[in-house]
Coordinates of N, CA and C and ligand atoms in Angstrom, one line a residue:
X12 N -17.6 -1.3 24.4 CA -16.1 -1.2 24.3 C -15.8 -0.9 22.9
X13 N -14.8 0.0 22.7 CA -14.4 0.3 21.3 C -13.6 -0.8 20.7
X14 N -13.6 -0.9 19.5 CA -12.9 -1.9 18.7 C -11.4 -1.8 19.0
X15 N -10.7 -2.8 19.3 CA -9.2 -2.6 19.5 C -8.5 -2.4 18.2
X16 N -7.2 -1.9 18.4 CA -6.5 -1.4 17.2 C -6.1 -2.6 16.3
X17 N -5.8 -3.8 16.9 CA -5.5 -4.9 16.0 C -6.7 -5.3 15.1
X18 N -7.9 -5.2 15.7 CA -9.1 -5.5 14.9 C -9.3 -4.5 13.8
X19 N -9.0 -3.2 14.1 CA -9.2 -2.2 13.1 C -8.2 -2.4 12.0
X20 N -7.0 -2.8 12.3 CA -6.0 -3.1 11.3 C -6.4 -4.3 10.4
X21 N -6.9 -5.3 11.0 CA -7.4 -6.4 10.3 C -8.5 -6.0 9.3
X22 N -9.4 -5.2 9.8 CA -10.5 -4.7 9.0 C -9.9 -3.9 7.8
X23 N -8.9 -3.1 8.1 CA -8.2 -2.4 7.0 C -7.7 -3.3 5.9
X24 N -7.1 -4.4 6.3 CA -6.6 -5.4 5.3 C -7.7 -6.0 4.5
X25 N -8.8 -6.3 5.2 CA -10.0 -6.8 4.5 C -10.5 -5.8 3.5
X26 N -10.5 -4.5 3.9 CA -11.0 -3.5 3.0 C -10.0 -3.4 1.8
X27 N -8.7 -3.5 2.0 CA -7.8 -3.4 0.9 C -8.0 -4.6 0.0
X28 N -8.2 -5.8 0.5 CA -8.4 -7.0 -0.3 C -9.7 -6.8 -1.1
X29 N -10.8 -6.3 -0.5 CA -12.0 -6.1 -1.3 C -11.8 -5.1 -2.4
X30 N -11.1 -4.0 -2.1 CA -10.9 -3.0 -3.1 C -10.0 -3.5 -4.3
X31 N -9.0 -4.3 -3.9 CA -8.1 -4.9 -5.0 C -8.9 -5.9 -5.8
X32 N -9.8 -6.6 -5.2 CA -10.7 -7.6 -6.0 C -11.5 -6.8 -7.0
X33 N -12.1 -5.7 -6.5 CA -13.0 -4.9 -7.4 C -12.2 -4.3 -8.5
X34 N -10.9 -4.0 -8.3 CA -10.1 -3.3 -9.4 C -9.2 -4.3 -10.1
X35 N -9.3 -5.6 -9.8 CA -8.4 -6.6 -10.3 C -8.2 -6.5 -11.8
X36 N -9.3 -6.6 -12.5 CA -9.2 -6.6 -14.0 C -8.7 -5.3 -14.6
X37 N -9.1 -4.2 -14.0 CA -8.5 -2.9 -14.4 C -7.0 -2.8 -14.2
X38 N -6.5 -3.3 -13.1 CA -5.1 -3.3 -12.8 C -4.3 -4.2 -13.8
X39 N -4.9 -5.3 -14.1 CA -4.2 -6.2 -15.1 C -4.2 -5.6 -16.5
X40 N -5.3 -4.9 -16.8 CA -5.4 -4.2 -18.1 C -4.3 -3.1 -18.2
X41 N -4.1 -2.4 -17.1 CA -3.0 -1.4 -17.1 C -1.7 -2.0 -17.3
X42 N -1.5 -3.2 -16.6 CA -0.2 -3.9 -16.7 C 0.0 -4.4 -18.2
X43 N -1.1 -4.8 -18.8 CA -1.1 -5.4 -20.1 C -0.5 -4.4 -21.2
X44 N -0.7 -3.1 -20.9 CA -0.2 -2.0 -21.8 C 1.3 -1.9 -21.8
X45 N 1.9 -2.2 -20.6 CA 3.3 -2.0 -20.5 C 4.1 -3.2 -19.9
X46 N 3.3 -4.3 -19.5 CA 4.0 -5.4 -18.8 C 3.3 -6.7 -19.2
X47 N 3.2 -7.6 -18.3 CA 2.7 -8.9 -18.6 C 1.2 -9.2 -18.1
X48 N 0.5 -8.1 -17.9 CA -0.9 -8.2 -17.6 C -1.3 -9.0 -16.4
X49 N -0.4 -9.1 -15.4 CA -0.8 -10.0 -14.3 C -0.9 -9.2 -13.0
X50 N -0.8 -7.9 -13.0 CA -0.7 -7.1 -11.8 C -1.9 -7.2 -10.9
X51 N -3.1 -7.2 -11.5 CA -4.3 -7.4 -10.8 C -4.4 -8.7 -10.1
X52 N -4.1 -9.8 -10.8 CA -4.0 -11.1 -10.3 C -3.0 -11.2 -9.1
X53 N -1.9 -10.7 -9.3 CA -0.8 -10.7 -8.3 C -1.2 -10.1 -7.0
X54 N -1.8 -8.9 -7.1 CA -2.2 -8.1 -5.9 C -3.4 -8.8 -5.3
X55 N -4.3 -9.4 -6.1 CA -5.4 -10.1 -5.5 C -4.9 -11.3 -4.7
X56 N -4.0 -12.1 -5.3 CA -3.5 -13.3 -4.6 C -2.8 -12.9 -3.3
X57 N -2.0 -11.8 -3.3 CA -1.3 -11.3 -2.2 C -2.2 -10.9 -1.0
X58 N -3.3 -10.2 -1.3 CA -4.1 -9.7 -0.2 C -5.1 -10.7 0.2
X59 N -5.5 -11.7 -0.7 CA -6.3 -12.8 -0.2 C -5.5 -13.7 0.8
X60 N -4.2 -13.8 0.5 CA -3.4 -14.6 1.4 C -3.2 -13.9 2.7
X61 N -3.1 -12.6 2.7 CA -3.0 -11.8 3.9 C -4.3 -11.9 4.7
X62 N -5.4 -11.8 4.1 CA -6.7 -11.9 4.8 C -6.8 -13.3 5.4
X63 N -6.4 -14.4 4.7 CA -6.5 -15.7 5.2 C -5.6 -15.9 6.5
X64 N -4.4 -15.4 6.4 CA -3.5 -15.5 7.5 C -4.0 -14.7 8.7
X65 N -4.5 -13.5 8.5 CA -4.9 -12.7 9.6 C -6.1 -13.3 10.3
X66 N -6.9 -14.1 9.5 CA -8.1 -14.7 10.1 C -7.7 -15.7 11.2
X67 N -6.4 -16.2 11.2 CA -6.0 -17.2 12.2 C -5.5 -16.5 13.5
X68 N -5.3 -15.2 13.4 CA -4.8 -14.5 14.6 C -5.8 -14.4 15.7
X69 N -5.3 -14.5 17.0 CA -6.2 -14.3 18.1 C -6.2 -12.8 18.4
X70 N -7.3 -12.1 18.0 CA -7.3 -10.6 18.0 C -7.5 -10.1 19.5
X71 N -7.7 -10.9 20.4 CA -7.8 -10.4 21.8 C -6.4 -10.3 22.3
X72 N -5.4 -11.1 21.7 CA -4.0 -11.1 22.2 C -3.1 -10.3 21.2
X73 N -3.4 -10.3 19.9 CA -2.5 -9.8 18.9 C -2.3 -8.2 19.1
X74 N -1.1 -7.8 18.9 CA -0.7 -6.4 18.8 C -0.8 -5.9 17.4
X75 N -0.8 -4.6 17.1 CA -0.9 -4.2 15.7 C 0.4 -4.5 15.0
X76 N 1.5 -4.6 15.7 CA 2.8 -5.1 15.1 C 2.7 -6.5 14.6
X77 N 1.9 -7.4 15.4 CA 1.7 -8.8 14.9 C 0.9 -8.8 13.6
X78 N -0.1 -7.9 13.6 CA -0.9 -7.9 12.3 C -0.1 -7.6 11.1
X79 N 0.8 -6.5 11.3 CA 1.6 -6.1 10.2 C 2.6 -7.2 9.8
X80 N 3.2 -7.8 10.8 CA 4.3 -8.8 10.5 C 3.6 -10.0 9.9
X81 N 2.4 -10.4 10.3 CA 1.7 -11.5 9.6 C 1.4 -11.2 8.2
X82 N 1.0 -10.0 8.0 CA 0.7 -9.5 6.6 C 1.9 -9.6 5.7
X83 N 3.0 -9.2 6.3 CA 4.3 -9.2 5.5 C 4.6 -10.7 5.1
X84 N 4.6 -11.6 6.0 CA 4.9 -13.0 5.7 C 3.9 -13.6 4.7
X85 N 2.7 -13.3 4.9 CA 1.6 -13.9 4.0 C 1.8 -13.3 2.6
X86 N 2.0 -12.0 2.5 CA 2.2 -11.4 1.1 C 3.4 -12.0 0.4
X87 N 4.5 -12.2 1.1 CA 5.7 -12.7 0.5 C 5.5 -14.1 0.1
X88 N 4.9 -14.9 0.9 CA 4.6 -16.3 0.5 C 3.8 -16.5 -0.7
X89 N 2.8 -15.6 -0.9 CA 1.9 -15.6 -2.0 C 2.4 -15.0 -3.3
X90 N 3.2 -14.0 -3.1 CA 3.7 -13.3 -4.3 C 5.3 -13.3 -4.3
X91 N 5.8 -14.2 -5.1 CA 7.3 -14.3 -5.1 C 8.0 -13.2 -5.8
X92 N 7.4 -12.8 -7.0 CA 8.1 -11.8 -7.8 C 8.0 -10.4 -7.3
X93 N 8.7 -9.5 -8.0 CA 8.9 -8.1 -7.7 C 8.0 -7.5 -6.6
X94 N 6.7 -7.5 -6.8 CA 5.8 -6.8 -5.9 C 5.8 -7.4 -4.5
X95 N 6.0 -8.7 -4.5 CA 6.0 -9.5 -3.2 C 7.0 -8.9 -2.2
X96 N 8.3 -9.0 -2.5 CA 9.2 -8.5 -1.6 C 9.1 -7.0 -1.2
X97 N 8.6 -6.2 -2.2 CA 8.4 -4.8 -1.9 C 7.3 -4.5 -0.8
X98 N 6.2 -5.1 -1.0 CA 5.1 -5.0 0.0 C 5.4 -5.7 1.3
X99 N 6.1 -6.8 1.2 CA 6.5 -7.6 2.4 C 7.5 -6.7 3.2
X100 N 8.4 -6.1 2.6 CA 9.3 -5.1 3.3 C 8.6 -4.0 3.9
X101 N 7.6 -3.5 3.1 CA 6.8 -2.3 3.6 C 6.1 -2.7 4.8
X102 N 5.4 -3.9 4.8 CA 4.6 -4.3 6.0 C 5.6 -4.6 7.2
X103 N 6.7 -5.2 6.9 CA 7.7 -5.5 8.0 C 8.2 -4.2 8.6
X104 N 8.5 -3.2 7.8 CA 8.9 -1.9 8.4 C 7.8 -1.3 9.2
X105 N 6.6 -1.4 8.7 CA 5.4 -0.9 9.5 C 5.3 -1.6 10.8
X106 N 5.5 -2.9 10.8 CA 5.5 -3.7 12.0 C 6.5 -3.2 13.0
X107 N 7.7 -2.8 12.5 CA 8.7 -2.3 13.4 C 8.3 -1.0 14.0
X108 N 7.8 -0.1 13.2 CA 7.5 1.3 13.8 C 6.3 1.3 14.7
X109 N 5.4 0.3 14.6 CA 4.3 0.2 15.5 C 4.5 -0.7 16.7
X110 N 5.7 -1.2 16.8 CA 6.0 -2.1 18.0 C 5.7 -1.4 19.3
X111 N 4.9 -2.0 20.1 CA 4.5 -1.4 21.4 C 3.4 -0.5 21.4
X112 N 2.9 -0.1 20.1 CA 1.8 0.9 20.0 C 0.5 0.1 20.2
X113 N -0.5 0.7 20.8 CA -1.8 0.1 21.0 C -2.9 0.9 20.4
X114 N -2.6 2.1 19.9 CA -3.6 2.9 19.3 C -3.3 3.2 17.8
X115 N -4.3 3.2 17.0 CA -4.1 3.6 15.6 C -4.5 5.1 15.4
X116 N -3.8 6.0 16.1 CA -4.1 7.4 16.0 C -3.4 7.9 14.7
X117 N -3.6 9.2 14.4 CA -3.1 9.7 13.1 C -1.5 9.7 13.1
X118 N -0.9 9.9 14.2 CA 0.6 9.8 14.3 C 1.0 8.4 13.9
X119 N 0.3 7.4 14.4 CA 0.7 6.0 14.1 C 0.4 5.7 12.7
X120 N -0.7 6.2 12.2 CA -1.0 6.0 10.7 C 0.0 6.6 9.8
X121 N 0.4 7.8 10.2 CA 1.5 8.5 9.4 C 2.8 7.7 9.5
X122 N 3.1 7.2 10.6 CA 4.3 6.4 10.8 C 4.3 5.1 9.9
X123 N 3.1 4.5 9.9 CA 2.9 3.3 9.0 C 3.2 3.6 7.6
X124 N 2.5 4.7 7.1 CA 2.6 5.0 5.7 C 4.1 5.4 5.3
X125 N 4.7 6.2 6.2 CA 6.1 6.6 6.0 C 7.0 5.4 6.0
X126 N 6.8 4.5 6.9 CA 7.6 3.2 7.0 C 7.4 2.4 5.7
X127 N 6.2 2.3 5.3 CA 5.9 1.5 4.1 C 6.6 2.1 2.9
X128 N 6.5 3.4 2.7 CA 7.2 4.1 1.6 C 8.7 4.0 1.6
X129 N 9.3 4.2 2.8 CA 10.7 4.2 2.8 C 11.2 2.7 2.7
X130 N 10.4 1.8 3.2 CA 10.8 0.3 3.1 C 10.8 -0.1 1.6
X131 N 9.8 0.4 0.9 CA 9.7 0.1 -0.6 C 10.9 0.7 -1.3
X132 N 11.2 2.0 -0.9 CA 12.2 2.7 -1.6 C 13.6 2.0 -1.4
X133 N 13.8 1.6 -0.2 CA 15.1 1.0 0.0 C 15.2 -0.4 -0.6
X134 N 14.1 -1.2 -0.5 CA 14.1 -2.5 -1.1 C 14.2 -2.5 -2.6
X135 N 13.5 -1.5 -3.2 CA 13.5 -1.5 -4.7 C 14.6 -0.6 -5.2
X136 N 15.4 0.0 -4.3 CA 16.5 1.0 -4.7 C 16.0 1.9 -5.8
X137 N 14.8 2.5 -5.5 CA 14.2 3.4 -6.5 C 14.0 4.8 -5.9
X138 N 13.3 5.6 -6.7 CA 13.0 7.0 -6.3 C 11.7 7.4 -7.0
X139 N 11.2 8.6 -6.7 CA 10.1 9.2 -7.4 C 10.6 9.5 -8.9
X140 N 9.7 9.3 -9.8 CA 10.1 9.6 -11.2 C 10.5 8.3 -12.0
X141 N 10.6 7.2 -11.2 CA 11.0 5.9 -11.9 C 9.8 5.2 -12.5
X142 N 8.6 5.8 -12.3 CA 7.3 5.2 -12.8 C 7.1 3.9 -12.1
X143 N 7.0 3.9 -10.8 CA 6.7 2.7 -10.0 C 5.7 3.1 -8.9
X144 N 5.4 2.2 -8.1 CA 4.5 2.4 -6.9 C 5.0 3.5 -6.0
X145 N 6.4 3.8 -6.1 CA 6.9 4.8 -5.2 C 6.4 6.2 -5.6
X146 N 5.9 6.3 -6.9 CA 5.4 7.6 -7.3 C 4.0 7.9 -6.6
X147 N 3.4 6.9 -6.0 CA 2.2 7.1 -5.2 C 2.6 7.1 -3.7
X148 N 3.4 6.1 -3.3 CA 3.7 6.0 -1.9 C 4.5 7.1 -1.3
X149 N 5.5 7.6 -2.0 CA 6.3 8.6 -1.4 C 5.6 10.0 -1.2
X150 N 4.8 10.4 -2.2 CA 4.0 11.6 -2.0 C 2.9 11.4 -0.9
X151 N 2.4 10.2 -0.8 CA 1.4 9.9 0.3 C 2.1 10.0 1.7
X152 N 3.3 9.5 1.8 CA 4.1 9.6 3.0 C 4.4 11.1 3.4
X153 N 4.8 11.8 2.4 CA 5.1 13.3 2.6 C 3.8 14.0 3.0
X154 N 2.7 13.7 2.4 CA 1.4 14.3 2.7 C 1.0 13.9 4.2
X155 N 1.2 12.7 4.6 CA 0.9 12.3 5.9 C 1.7 13.1 6.9
X156 N 3.0 13.2 6.7 CA 3.8 14.0 7.6 C 3.4 15.4 7.7
X157 N 3.1 16.0 6.5 CA 2.7 17.4 6.5 C 1.4 17.6 7.2
X158 N 0.4 16.8 7.0 CA -0.9 16.9 7.6 C -0.8 16.8 9.1
X159 N 0.1 15.9 9.5 CA 0.3 15.7 11.0 C 0.9 17.0 11.6
X160 N 2.0 17.5 10.9 CA 2.6 18.7 11.3 C 1.7 19.9 11.4
X161 N 0.7 19.9 10.5 CA -0.3 21.0 10.5 C -1.5 20.7 11.4
X162 N -1.4 19.7 12.1 CA -2.5 19.3 13.1 C -3.8 19.1 12.4
X163 N -3.8 18.6 11.2 CA -5.1 18.4 10.5 C -5.9 17.3 11.2
X164 N -7.2 17.4 11.1 CA -8.1 16.4 11.6 C -8.0 15.2 10.7
X165 N -8.7 14.1 11.1 CA -8.7 12.8 10.4 C -9.1 13.0 8.9
X166 N -10.2 13.8 8.7 CA -10.7 13.9 7.3 C -9.7 14.5 6.4
X167 N -9.1 15.6 6.9 CA -8.1 16.3 6.1 C -6.8 15.5 5.9
X168 N -6.4 14.8 7.0 CA -5.2 14.0 7.0 C -5.4 12.9 5.8
X169 N -6.5 12.2 5.9 CA -6.6 11.1 4.9 C -6.9 11.7 3.5
X170 N -7.6 12.8 3.4 CA -7.9 13.4 2.1 C -6.6 13.8 1.4
X171 N -5.7 14.4 2.2 CA -4.4 14.9 1.6 C -3.6 13.7 1.2
X172 N -3.6 12.6 1.9 CA -2.8 11.4 1.6 C -3.3 10.8 0.3
X173 N -4.6 10.6 0.2 CA -5.2 10.0 -1.0 C -5.0 11.0 -2.2
X174 N -5.2 12.3 -2.1 CA -5.0 13.2 -3.2 C -3.6 13.2 -3.7
X175 N -2.6 13.1 -2.8 CA -1.2 13.1 -3.2 C -0.9 11.8 -3.9
X176 N -1.4 10.7 -3.4 CA -1.1 9.4 -4.1 C -1.8 9.4 -5.5
X177 N -3.0 10.0 -5.6 CA -3.6 10.0 -6.9 C -2.8 10.9 -7.9
X178 N -2.4 12.1 -7.4 CA -1.6 13.0 -8.3 C -0.3 12.3 -8.7
X179 N 0.3 11.6 -7.7 CA 1.6 11.0 -8.0 C 1.4 9.9 -9.1
X180 N 0.3 9.1 -8.9 CA 0.0 8.0 -9.8 C -0.3 8.6 -11.2
X181 N -1.1 9.6 -11.3 CA -1.4 10.2 -12.6 C -0.2 10.8 -13.3
X182 N 0.8 11.2 -12.5 CA 2.0 11.8 -13.1 C 2.8 10.7 -13.8
X183 N 2.6 9.4 -13.4 CA 3.4 8.4 -14.0 C 3.1 8.2 -15.5
X184 N 1.9 8.7 -15.9 CA 1.5 8.7 -17.3 C 2.6 9.4 -18.2
X185 N 3.2 10.4 -17.7 CA 4.1 11.1 -18.6 C 5.6 10.8 -18.2
X186 N 5.7 9.6 -17.6 CA 7.1 9.1 -17.3 C 7.5 7.9 -18.1
X187 N 8.8 7.8 -18.3 CA 9.3 6.6 -19.1 C 9.8 5.6 -18.0
X188 N 9.4 4.4 -18.1 CA 9.8 3.4 -17.1 C 11.3 3.1 -17.2
X189 N 11.9 3.0 -16.1 CA 13.4 2.6 -16.1 C 13.6 1.4 -15.2
X190 N 12.5 0.9 -14.5 CA 12.7 -0.2 -13.6 C 11.6 -1.3 -14.0
X191 N 12.0 -2.5 -13.6 CA 11.0 -3.6 -13.8 C 10.7 -3.9 -15.2
X192 N 9.7 -4.7 -15.4 CA 9.4 -5.2 -16.8 C 9.1 -4.1 -17.7
X193 N 8.4 -3.0 -17.2 CA 8.0 -1.9 -18.1 C 9.2 -1.2 -18.7
X194 N 10.4 -1.4 -18.0 CA 11.6 -0.7 -18.6 C 12.0 -1.3 -19.9
X195 N 11.5 -2.5 -20.2 CA 11.9 -3.1 -21.5 C 11.2 -2.4 -22.6
X196 N 10.1 -1.8 -22.3 CA 9.3 -1.2 -23.4 C 9.6 0.3 -23.5
X197 N 10.3 0.8 -22.5 CA 10.7 2.2 -22.3 C 9.7 3.2 -22.9
X198 N 10.0 3.8 -24.1 CA 9.1 4.9 -24.6 C 7.7 4.4 -24.7
X199 N 7.5 3.2 -25.0 CA 6.1 2.7 -25.2 C 5.3 2.8 -23.9
X200 N 6.0 2.9 -22.7 CA 5.3 3.1 -21.5 C 4.8 4.5 -21.3
X201 N 5.2 5.4 -22.1 CA 4.7 6.8 -22.1 C 3.2 6.8 -22.4
X202 N 2.5 7.6 -21.6 CA 1.0 7.7 -21.8 C 0.2 6.7 -21.0
X203 N 0.9 5.7 -20.3 CA 0.2 4.8 -19.5 C 0.5 5.0 -18.0
X204 N -0.5 4.9 -17.2 CA -0.3 4.9 -15.8 C 0.4 3.7 -15.3
X205 N 1.4 3.8 -14.5 CA 2.0 2.6 -14.0 C 1.0 1.8 -13.1
X206 N 0.9 0.5 -13.4 CA 0.0 -0.4 -12.7 C 0.3 -0.4 -11.2
X207 N 1.6 -0.4 -10.8 CA 1.9 -0.5 -9.4 C 1.5 0.8 -8.6
X208 N 1.6 1.9 -9.3 CA 1.2 3.2 -8.8 C -0.4 3.2 -8.7
X209 N -1.0 2.6 -9.7 CA -2.5 2.6 -9.7 C -3.0 1.7 -8.5
X210 N -2.3 0.6 -8.3 CA -2.8 -0.3 -7.2 C -2.5 0.3 -5.8
X211 N -1.4 1.1 -5.8 CA -1.1 1.8 -4.5 C -2.2 2.8 -4.2
X212 N -2.8 3.5 -5.2 CA -3.9 4.4 -4.9 C -5.1 3.6 -4.4
X213 N -5.4 2.4 -5.0 CA -6.5 1.6 -4.6 C -6.3 1.2 -3.1
X214 N -5.0 0.8 -2.7 CA -4.7 0.4 -1.4 C -4.9 1.6 -0.4
X215 N -4.3 2.8 -0.8 CA -4.4 3.9 0.1 C -5.8 4.4 0.3
X216 N -6.6 4.4 -0.8 CA -8.0 4.8 -0.6 C -8.7 3.8 0.4
X217 N -8.4 2.5 0.2 CA -9.1 1.6 1.1 C -8.6 1.8 2.6
X218 N -7.3 2.1 2.7 CA -6.8 2.4 4.1 C -7.5 3.6 4.7
X219 N -7.7 4.6 3.8 CA -8.3 5.9 4.3 C -9.7 5.6 4.7
X220 N -10.5 4.9 3.8 CA -11.9 4.8 4.2 C -12.1 3.8 5.4
X221 N -11.2 2.9 5.5 CA -11.3 1.9 6.6 C -10.9 2.6 8.0
X222 N -9.7 3.3 7.9 CA -9.2 3.8 9.2 C -9.8 5.1 9.6
X223 N -10.3 5.9 8.7 CA -10.9 7.2 9.0 C -12.4 6.9 9.5
X224 N -12.5 6.2 10.5 CA -13.8 5.8 11.0 C -13.7 5.8 12.6
X225 N -14.7 6.1 13.2 CA -14.6 6.1 14.7 C -14.3 4.7 15.2
X226 N -13.4 4.6 16.1 CA -13.0 3.2 16.6 C -14.1 2.6 17.4
Ligands
LIG7 MG1 3.2 -7.7 -14.3

């Protein structure tokens, strides 16, 4: 029997947590250039908490919306400051769009990424060009919608998403921060990749490699 969708989604969160652990020091270094050097630690704590909470779910019974809602609550409990509510809102929105869905097909994956991006945008009241995680998530969401509309296969779908997120994150190098802690250093933020955009790429790459696999 093929692995159920809830299990695949839990595996995805495990893959994200592992990837964030591997990049933890690098993410904190990026944050140190323009912020308080805690971004790697923050994201690590958040996803370790998500992993721990998801381990308690009964995956024979849980729906993919339960997995997303559990991730939202766990992330918010573990990470109080800025990034916490943004990812919590993102996962909660994702939980809403997958309500009743039992398959993680490309349309559902696109809906998850789109819901996460728009949830973050509304919660953070931001937009592209602000030098934040939105500079990775919004292009990723656009790429997902475009790939779906073009009927791309899974490889092309995920490749486009990751490439768009990477390009968006790299573009933050030439932006001046206007939001969050980095806004306090304004011009000094020029030349540095936004740590939130960088961690978004880590997350989306992990999502891609985990979900782009036969169920
Ligand atoms: Mg920080």
